[in-house]
PDB file of C-alpha atoms in Angstrom:
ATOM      1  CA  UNK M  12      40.100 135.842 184.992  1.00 53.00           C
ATOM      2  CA  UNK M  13      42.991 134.467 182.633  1.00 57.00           C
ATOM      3  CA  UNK M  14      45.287 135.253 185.750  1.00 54.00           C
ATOM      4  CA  UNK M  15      42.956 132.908 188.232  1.00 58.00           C
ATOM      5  CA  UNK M  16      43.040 130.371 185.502  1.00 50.00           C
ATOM      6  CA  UNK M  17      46.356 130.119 185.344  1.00 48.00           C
ATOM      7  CA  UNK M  18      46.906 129.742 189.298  1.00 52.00           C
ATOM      8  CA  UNK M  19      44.469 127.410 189.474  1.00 46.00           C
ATOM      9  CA  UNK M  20      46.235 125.152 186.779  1.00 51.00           C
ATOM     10  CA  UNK M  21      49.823 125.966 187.987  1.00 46.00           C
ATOM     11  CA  UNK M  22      48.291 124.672 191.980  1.00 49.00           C
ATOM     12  CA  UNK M  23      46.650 121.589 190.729  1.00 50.00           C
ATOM     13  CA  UNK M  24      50.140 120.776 188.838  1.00 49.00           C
ATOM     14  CA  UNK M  25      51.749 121.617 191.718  1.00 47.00           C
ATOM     15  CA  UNK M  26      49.619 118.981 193.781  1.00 43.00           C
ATOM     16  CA  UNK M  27      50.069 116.070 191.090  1.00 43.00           C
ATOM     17  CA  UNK M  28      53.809 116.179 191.186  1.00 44.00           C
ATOM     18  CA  UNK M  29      53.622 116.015 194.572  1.00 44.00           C
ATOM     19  CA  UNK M  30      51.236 113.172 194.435  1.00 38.00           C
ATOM     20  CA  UNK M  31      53.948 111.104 192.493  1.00 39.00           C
ATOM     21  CA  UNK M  32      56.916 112.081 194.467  1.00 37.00           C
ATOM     22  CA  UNK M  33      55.035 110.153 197.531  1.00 36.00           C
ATOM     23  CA  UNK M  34      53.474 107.403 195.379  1.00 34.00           C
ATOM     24  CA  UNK M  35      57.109 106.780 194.178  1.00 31.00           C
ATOM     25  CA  UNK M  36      58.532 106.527 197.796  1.00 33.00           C
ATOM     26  CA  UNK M  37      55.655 104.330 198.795  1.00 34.00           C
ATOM     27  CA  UNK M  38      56.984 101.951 195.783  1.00 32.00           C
ATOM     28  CA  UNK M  39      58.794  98.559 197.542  1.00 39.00           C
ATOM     29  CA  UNK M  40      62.243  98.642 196.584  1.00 42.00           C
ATOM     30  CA  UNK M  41      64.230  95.165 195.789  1.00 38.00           C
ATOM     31  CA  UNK M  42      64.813  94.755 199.786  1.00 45.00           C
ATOM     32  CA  UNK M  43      61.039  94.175 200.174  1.00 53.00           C
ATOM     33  CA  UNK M  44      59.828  93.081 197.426  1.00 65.00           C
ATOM     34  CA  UNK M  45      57.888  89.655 197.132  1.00 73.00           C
ATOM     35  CA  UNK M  46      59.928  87.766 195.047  1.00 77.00           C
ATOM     36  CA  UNK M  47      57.944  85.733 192.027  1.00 89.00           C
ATOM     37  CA  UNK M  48      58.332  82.208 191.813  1.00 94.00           C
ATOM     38  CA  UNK M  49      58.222  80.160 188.348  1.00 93.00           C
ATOM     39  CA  UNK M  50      54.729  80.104 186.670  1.00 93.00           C
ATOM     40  CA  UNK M  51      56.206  78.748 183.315  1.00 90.00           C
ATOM     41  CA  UNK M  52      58.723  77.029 181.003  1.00 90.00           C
ATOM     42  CA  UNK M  53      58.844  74.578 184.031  1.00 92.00           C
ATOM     43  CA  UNK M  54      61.203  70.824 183.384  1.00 91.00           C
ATOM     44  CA  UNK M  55      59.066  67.696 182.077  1.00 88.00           C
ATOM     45  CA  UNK M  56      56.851  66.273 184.916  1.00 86.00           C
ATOM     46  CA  UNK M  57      56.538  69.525 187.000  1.00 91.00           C
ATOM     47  CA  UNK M  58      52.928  71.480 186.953  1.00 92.00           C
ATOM     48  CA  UNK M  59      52.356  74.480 189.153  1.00 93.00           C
ATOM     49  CA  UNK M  60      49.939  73.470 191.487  1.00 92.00           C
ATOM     50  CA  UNK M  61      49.925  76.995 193.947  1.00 93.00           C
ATOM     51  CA  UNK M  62      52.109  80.155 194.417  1.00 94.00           C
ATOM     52  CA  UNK M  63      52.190  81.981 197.508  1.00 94.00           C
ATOM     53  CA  UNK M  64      50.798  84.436 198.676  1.00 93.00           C
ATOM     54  CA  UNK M  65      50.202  85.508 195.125  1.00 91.00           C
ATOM     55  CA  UNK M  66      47.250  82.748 194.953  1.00 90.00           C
ATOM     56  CA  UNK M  67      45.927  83.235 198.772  1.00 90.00           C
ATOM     57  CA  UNK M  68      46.963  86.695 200.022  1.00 89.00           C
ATOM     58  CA  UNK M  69      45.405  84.760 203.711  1.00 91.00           C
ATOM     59  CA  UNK M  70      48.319  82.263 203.878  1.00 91.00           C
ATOM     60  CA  UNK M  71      50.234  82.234 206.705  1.00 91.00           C
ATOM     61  CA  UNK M  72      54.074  82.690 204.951  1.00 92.00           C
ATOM     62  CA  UNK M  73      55.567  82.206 208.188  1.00 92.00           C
ATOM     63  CA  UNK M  74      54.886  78.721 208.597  1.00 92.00           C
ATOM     64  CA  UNK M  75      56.595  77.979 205.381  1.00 93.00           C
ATOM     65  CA  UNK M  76      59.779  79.711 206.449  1.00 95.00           C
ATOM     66  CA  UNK M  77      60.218  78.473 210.053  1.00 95.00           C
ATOM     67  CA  UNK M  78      62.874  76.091 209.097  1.00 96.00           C
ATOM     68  CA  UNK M  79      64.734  79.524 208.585  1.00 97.00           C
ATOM     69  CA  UNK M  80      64.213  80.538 211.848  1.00 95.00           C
ATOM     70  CA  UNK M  81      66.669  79.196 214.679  1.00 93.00           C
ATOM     71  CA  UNK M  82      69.501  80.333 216.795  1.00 95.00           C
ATOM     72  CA  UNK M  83      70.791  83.319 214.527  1.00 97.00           C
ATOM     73  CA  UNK M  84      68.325  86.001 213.821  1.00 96.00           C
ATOM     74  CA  UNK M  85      67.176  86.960 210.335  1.00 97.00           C
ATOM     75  CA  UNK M  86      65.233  90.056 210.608  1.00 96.00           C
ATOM     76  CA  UNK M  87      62.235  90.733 208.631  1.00 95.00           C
ATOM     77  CA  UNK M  88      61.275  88.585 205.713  1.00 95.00           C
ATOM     78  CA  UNK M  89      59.285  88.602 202.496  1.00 95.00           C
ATOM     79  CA  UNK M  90      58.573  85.260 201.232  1.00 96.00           C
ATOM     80  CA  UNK M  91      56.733  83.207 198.389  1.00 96.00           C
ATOM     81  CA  UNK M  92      56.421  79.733 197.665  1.00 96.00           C
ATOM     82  CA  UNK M  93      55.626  77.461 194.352  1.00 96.00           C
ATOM     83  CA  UNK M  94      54.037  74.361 195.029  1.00 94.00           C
ATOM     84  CA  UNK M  95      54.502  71.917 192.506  1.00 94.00           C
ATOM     85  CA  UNK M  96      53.010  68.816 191.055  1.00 91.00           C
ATOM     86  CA  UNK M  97      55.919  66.623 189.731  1.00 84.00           C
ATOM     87  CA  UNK M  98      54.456  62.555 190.387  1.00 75.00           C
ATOM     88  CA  UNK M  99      50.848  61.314 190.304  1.00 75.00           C
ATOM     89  CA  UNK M 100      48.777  62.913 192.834  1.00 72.00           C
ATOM     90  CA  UNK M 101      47.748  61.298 195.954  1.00 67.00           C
ATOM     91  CA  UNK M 102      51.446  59.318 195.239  1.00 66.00           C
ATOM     92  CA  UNK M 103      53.940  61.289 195.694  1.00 68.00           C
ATOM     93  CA  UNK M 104      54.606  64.526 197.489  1.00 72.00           C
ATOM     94  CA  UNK M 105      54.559  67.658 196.269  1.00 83.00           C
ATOM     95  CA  UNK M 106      58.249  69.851 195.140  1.00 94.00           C
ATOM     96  CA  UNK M 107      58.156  73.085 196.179  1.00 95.00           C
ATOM     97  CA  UNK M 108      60.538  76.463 195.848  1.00 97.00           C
ATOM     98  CA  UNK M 109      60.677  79.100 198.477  1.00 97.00           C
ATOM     99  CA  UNK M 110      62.085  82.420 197.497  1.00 97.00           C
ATOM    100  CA  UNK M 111      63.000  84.544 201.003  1.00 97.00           C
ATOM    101  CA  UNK M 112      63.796  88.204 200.820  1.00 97.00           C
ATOM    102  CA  UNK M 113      65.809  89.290 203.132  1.00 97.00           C
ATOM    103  CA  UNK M 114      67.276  92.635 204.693  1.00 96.00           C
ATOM    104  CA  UNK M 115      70.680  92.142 203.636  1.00 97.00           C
ATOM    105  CA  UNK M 116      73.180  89.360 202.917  1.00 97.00           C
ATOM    106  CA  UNK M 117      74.084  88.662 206.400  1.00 98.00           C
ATOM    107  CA  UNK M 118      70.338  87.808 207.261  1.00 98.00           C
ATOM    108  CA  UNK M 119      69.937  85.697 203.860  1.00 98.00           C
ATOM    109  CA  UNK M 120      73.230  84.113 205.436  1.00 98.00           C
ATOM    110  CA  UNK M 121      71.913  83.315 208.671  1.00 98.00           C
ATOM    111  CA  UNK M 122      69.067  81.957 207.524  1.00 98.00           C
ATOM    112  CA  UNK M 123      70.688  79.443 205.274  1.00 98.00           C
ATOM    113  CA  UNK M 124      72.705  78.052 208.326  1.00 97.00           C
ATOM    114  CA  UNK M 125      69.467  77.902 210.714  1.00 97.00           C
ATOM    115  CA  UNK M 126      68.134  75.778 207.867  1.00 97.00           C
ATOM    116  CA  UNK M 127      71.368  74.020 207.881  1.00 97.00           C
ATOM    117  CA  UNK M 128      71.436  72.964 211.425  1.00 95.00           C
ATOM    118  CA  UNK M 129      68.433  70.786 211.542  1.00 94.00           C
ATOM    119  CA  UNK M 130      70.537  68.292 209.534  1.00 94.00           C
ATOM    120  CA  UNK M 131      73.424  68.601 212.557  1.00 92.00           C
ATOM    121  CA  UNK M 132      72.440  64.971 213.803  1.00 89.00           C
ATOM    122  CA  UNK M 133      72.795  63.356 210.681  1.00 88.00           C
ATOM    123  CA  UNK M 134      75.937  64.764 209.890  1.00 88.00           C
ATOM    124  CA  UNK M 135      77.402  64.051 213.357  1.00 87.00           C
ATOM    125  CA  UNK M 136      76.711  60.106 212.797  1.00 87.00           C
ATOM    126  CA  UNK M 137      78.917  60.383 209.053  1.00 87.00           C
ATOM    127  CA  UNK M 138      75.606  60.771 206.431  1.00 87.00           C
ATOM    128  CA  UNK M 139      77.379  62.619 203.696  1.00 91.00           C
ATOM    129  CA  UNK M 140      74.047  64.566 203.238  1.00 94.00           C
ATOM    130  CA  UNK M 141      75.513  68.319 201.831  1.00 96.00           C
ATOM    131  CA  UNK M 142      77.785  68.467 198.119  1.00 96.00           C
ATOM    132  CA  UNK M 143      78.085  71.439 196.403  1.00 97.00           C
ATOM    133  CA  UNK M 144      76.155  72.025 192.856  1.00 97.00           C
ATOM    134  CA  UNK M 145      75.866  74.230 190.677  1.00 97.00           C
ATOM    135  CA  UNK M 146      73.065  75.751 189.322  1.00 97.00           C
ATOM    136  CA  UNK M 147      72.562  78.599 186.615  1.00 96.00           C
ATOM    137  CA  UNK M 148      76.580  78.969 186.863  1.00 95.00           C
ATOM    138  CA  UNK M 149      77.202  79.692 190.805  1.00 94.00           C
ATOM    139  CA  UNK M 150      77.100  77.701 193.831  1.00 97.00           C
ATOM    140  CA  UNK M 151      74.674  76.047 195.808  1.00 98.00           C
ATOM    141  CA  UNK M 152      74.014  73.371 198.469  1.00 98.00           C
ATOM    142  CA  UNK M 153      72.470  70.443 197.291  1.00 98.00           C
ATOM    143  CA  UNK M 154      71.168  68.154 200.438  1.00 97.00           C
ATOM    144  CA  UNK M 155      70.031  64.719 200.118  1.00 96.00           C
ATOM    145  CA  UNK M 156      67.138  64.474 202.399  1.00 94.00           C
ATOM    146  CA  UNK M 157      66.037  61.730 203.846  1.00 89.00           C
ATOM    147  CA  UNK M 158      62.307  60.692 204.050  1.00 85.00           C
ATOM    148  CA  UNK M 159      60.229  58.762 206.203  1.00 83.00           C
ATOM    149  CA  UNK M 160      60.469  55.842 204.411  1.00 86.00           C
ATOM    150  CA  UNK M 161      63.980  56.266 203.979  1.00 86.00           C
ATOM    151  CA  UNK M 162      64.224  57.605 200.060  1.00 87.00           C
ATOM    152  CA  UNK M 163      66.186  60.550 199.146  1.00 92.00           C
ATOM    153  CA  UNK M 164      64.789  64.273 197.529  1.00 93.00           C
ATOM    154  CA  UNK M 165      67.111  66.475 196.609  1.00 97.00           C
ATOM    155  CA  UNK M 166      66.951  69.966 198.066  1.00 97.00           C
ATOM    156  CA  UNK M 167      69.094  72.681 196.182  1.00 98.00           C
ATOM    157  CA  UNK M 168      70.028  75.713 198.924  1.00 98.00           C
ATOM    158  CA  UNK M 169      71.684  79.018 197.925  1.00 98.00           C
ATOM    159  CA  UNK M 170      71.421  83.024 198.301  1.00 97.00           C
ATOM    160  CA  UNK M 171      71.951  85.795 196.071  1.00 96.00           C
ATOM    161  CA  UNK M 172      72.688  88.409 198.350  1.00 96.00           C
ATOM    162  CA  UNK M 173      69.727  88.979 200.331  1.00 97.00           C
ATOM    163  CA  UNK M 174      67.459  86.522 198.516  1.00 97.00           C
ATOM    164  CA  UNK M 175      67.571  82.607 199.624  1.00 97.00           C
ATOM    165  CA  UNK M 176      66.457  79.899 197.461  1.00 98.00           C
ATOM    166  CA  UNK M 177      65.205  76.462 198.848  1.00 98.00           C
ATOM    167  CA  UNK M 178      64.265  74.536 195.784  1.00 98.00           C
ATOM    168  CA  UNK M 179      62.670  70.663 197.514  1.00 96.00           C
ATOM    169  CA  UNK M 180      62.927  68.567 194.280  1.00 94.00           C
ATOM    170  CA  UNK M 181      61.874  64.675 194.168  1.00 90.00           C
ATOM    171  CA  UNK M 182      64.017  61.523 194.617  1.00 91.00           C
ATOM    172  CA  UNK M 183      65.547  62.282 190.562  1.00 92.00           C
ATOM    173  CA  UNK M 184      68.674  64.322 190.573  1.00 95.00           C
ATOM    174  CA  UNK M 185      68.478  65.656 187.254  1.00 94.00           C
ATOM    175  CA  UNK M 186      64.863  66.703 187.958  1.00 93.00           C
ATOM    176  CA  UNK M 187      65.573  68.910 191.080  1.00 95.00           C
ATOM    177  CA  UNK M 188      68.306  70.342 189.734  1.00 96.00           C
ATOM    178  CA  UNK M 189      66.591  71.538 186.453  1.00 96.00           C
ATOM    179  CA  UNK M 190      63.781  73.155 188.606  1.00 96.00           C
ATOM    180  CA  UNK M 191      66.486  74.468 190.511  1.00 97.00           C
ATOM    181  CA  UNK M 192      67.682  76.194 187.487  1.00 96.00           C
ATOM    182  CA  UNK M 193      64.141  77.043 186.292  1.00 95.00           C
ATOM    183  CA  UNK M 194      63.942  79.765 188.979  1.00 95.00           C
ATOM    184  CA  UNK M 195      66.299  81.806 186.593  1.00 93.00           C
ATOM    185  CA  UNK M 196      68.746  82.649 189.981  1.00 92.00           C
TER     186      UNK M 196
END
């Protein structure tokens, strides 16, 4: 009886550690992983309004990364966005950071030069539209984007290897590049 005990103990072990081995490989890696936008310790004037797909799991994240999408392929992508209150609502729009995993570096590159290229116009008629920032100590595109009714919101543009940052700030400087530095990348 002792004997039978033992088995059975030894068998359901057995199964458990096997249990974990497969949760474990199940586990997303950093390749696939959603990446979290920031919830907190946001610059004055900026509220959290949404993120996504944390706050809807039935948004559509495609539709906030077609500007990605273009010419050069980027493979598979796992994406979240913040949306952000930074003016008086109903008066100005809102800011917004989109955090894009990637495959590798070469797709988080490819998808910062689709986004590029629908500024190709305005750069072929001499808008100096791209500089280069610098936020949380490494390089980064900032683009002065022009509205509707012609004013300017800065955009802040970069990648950490496979991960792409598009940080849409307002028409201050100062404030778009401090919630570019708020995402901590």
């Amino acid at each position: 009886m002792r004997s039978q005990n033992i088995i059975c103990i030894l068998f359901i072990s057995l199964v458990l550690s096997t249990s974990i081995v497969c949760l474990a490989k199940d586990l997303p890696d950093a390749s696939t992983a959603i990446p979290a936008v920031p919830k907190e310790n946001l610059p004055e004037g900026f509220k959290l309004l949404a993120a996504l797909p944390e706050m809807d799991s039935s948004v559509n994240m495609t539709k906030y990364i077609e500007d990605f999408s273009g010419e050069k392929d980027i493979g598979p992508a796992n994406a979240s966005v913040g949306i952000y209150q930074w003016g008086n609502p109903g008066e100005s729009y809102d800011a917004k950071i989109t955090l894009i995993q990637l495959s590798d570096e070469e797709h988080a590159i490819a998808a910062i030069s689709n986004f590029k290229s629908q500024y190709e116009d305005m750069l072929k008629r001499g808008l100096p539209l791209f500089e280069i920032a610098t936020i949380n100590d490494h390089e980064a595109l900032q683009i002065k984007d022009i509205r509707g009714d012609n004013s300017i919101r800065y955009l802040y543009l970069w990648n950490i290897g496979s991960l792409v940052t598009l940080v849409e700030g307002n028409q201050d400087k100062n404030q778009s590049s401090e919630l570019a530095a708020a995402t901590g990348l």
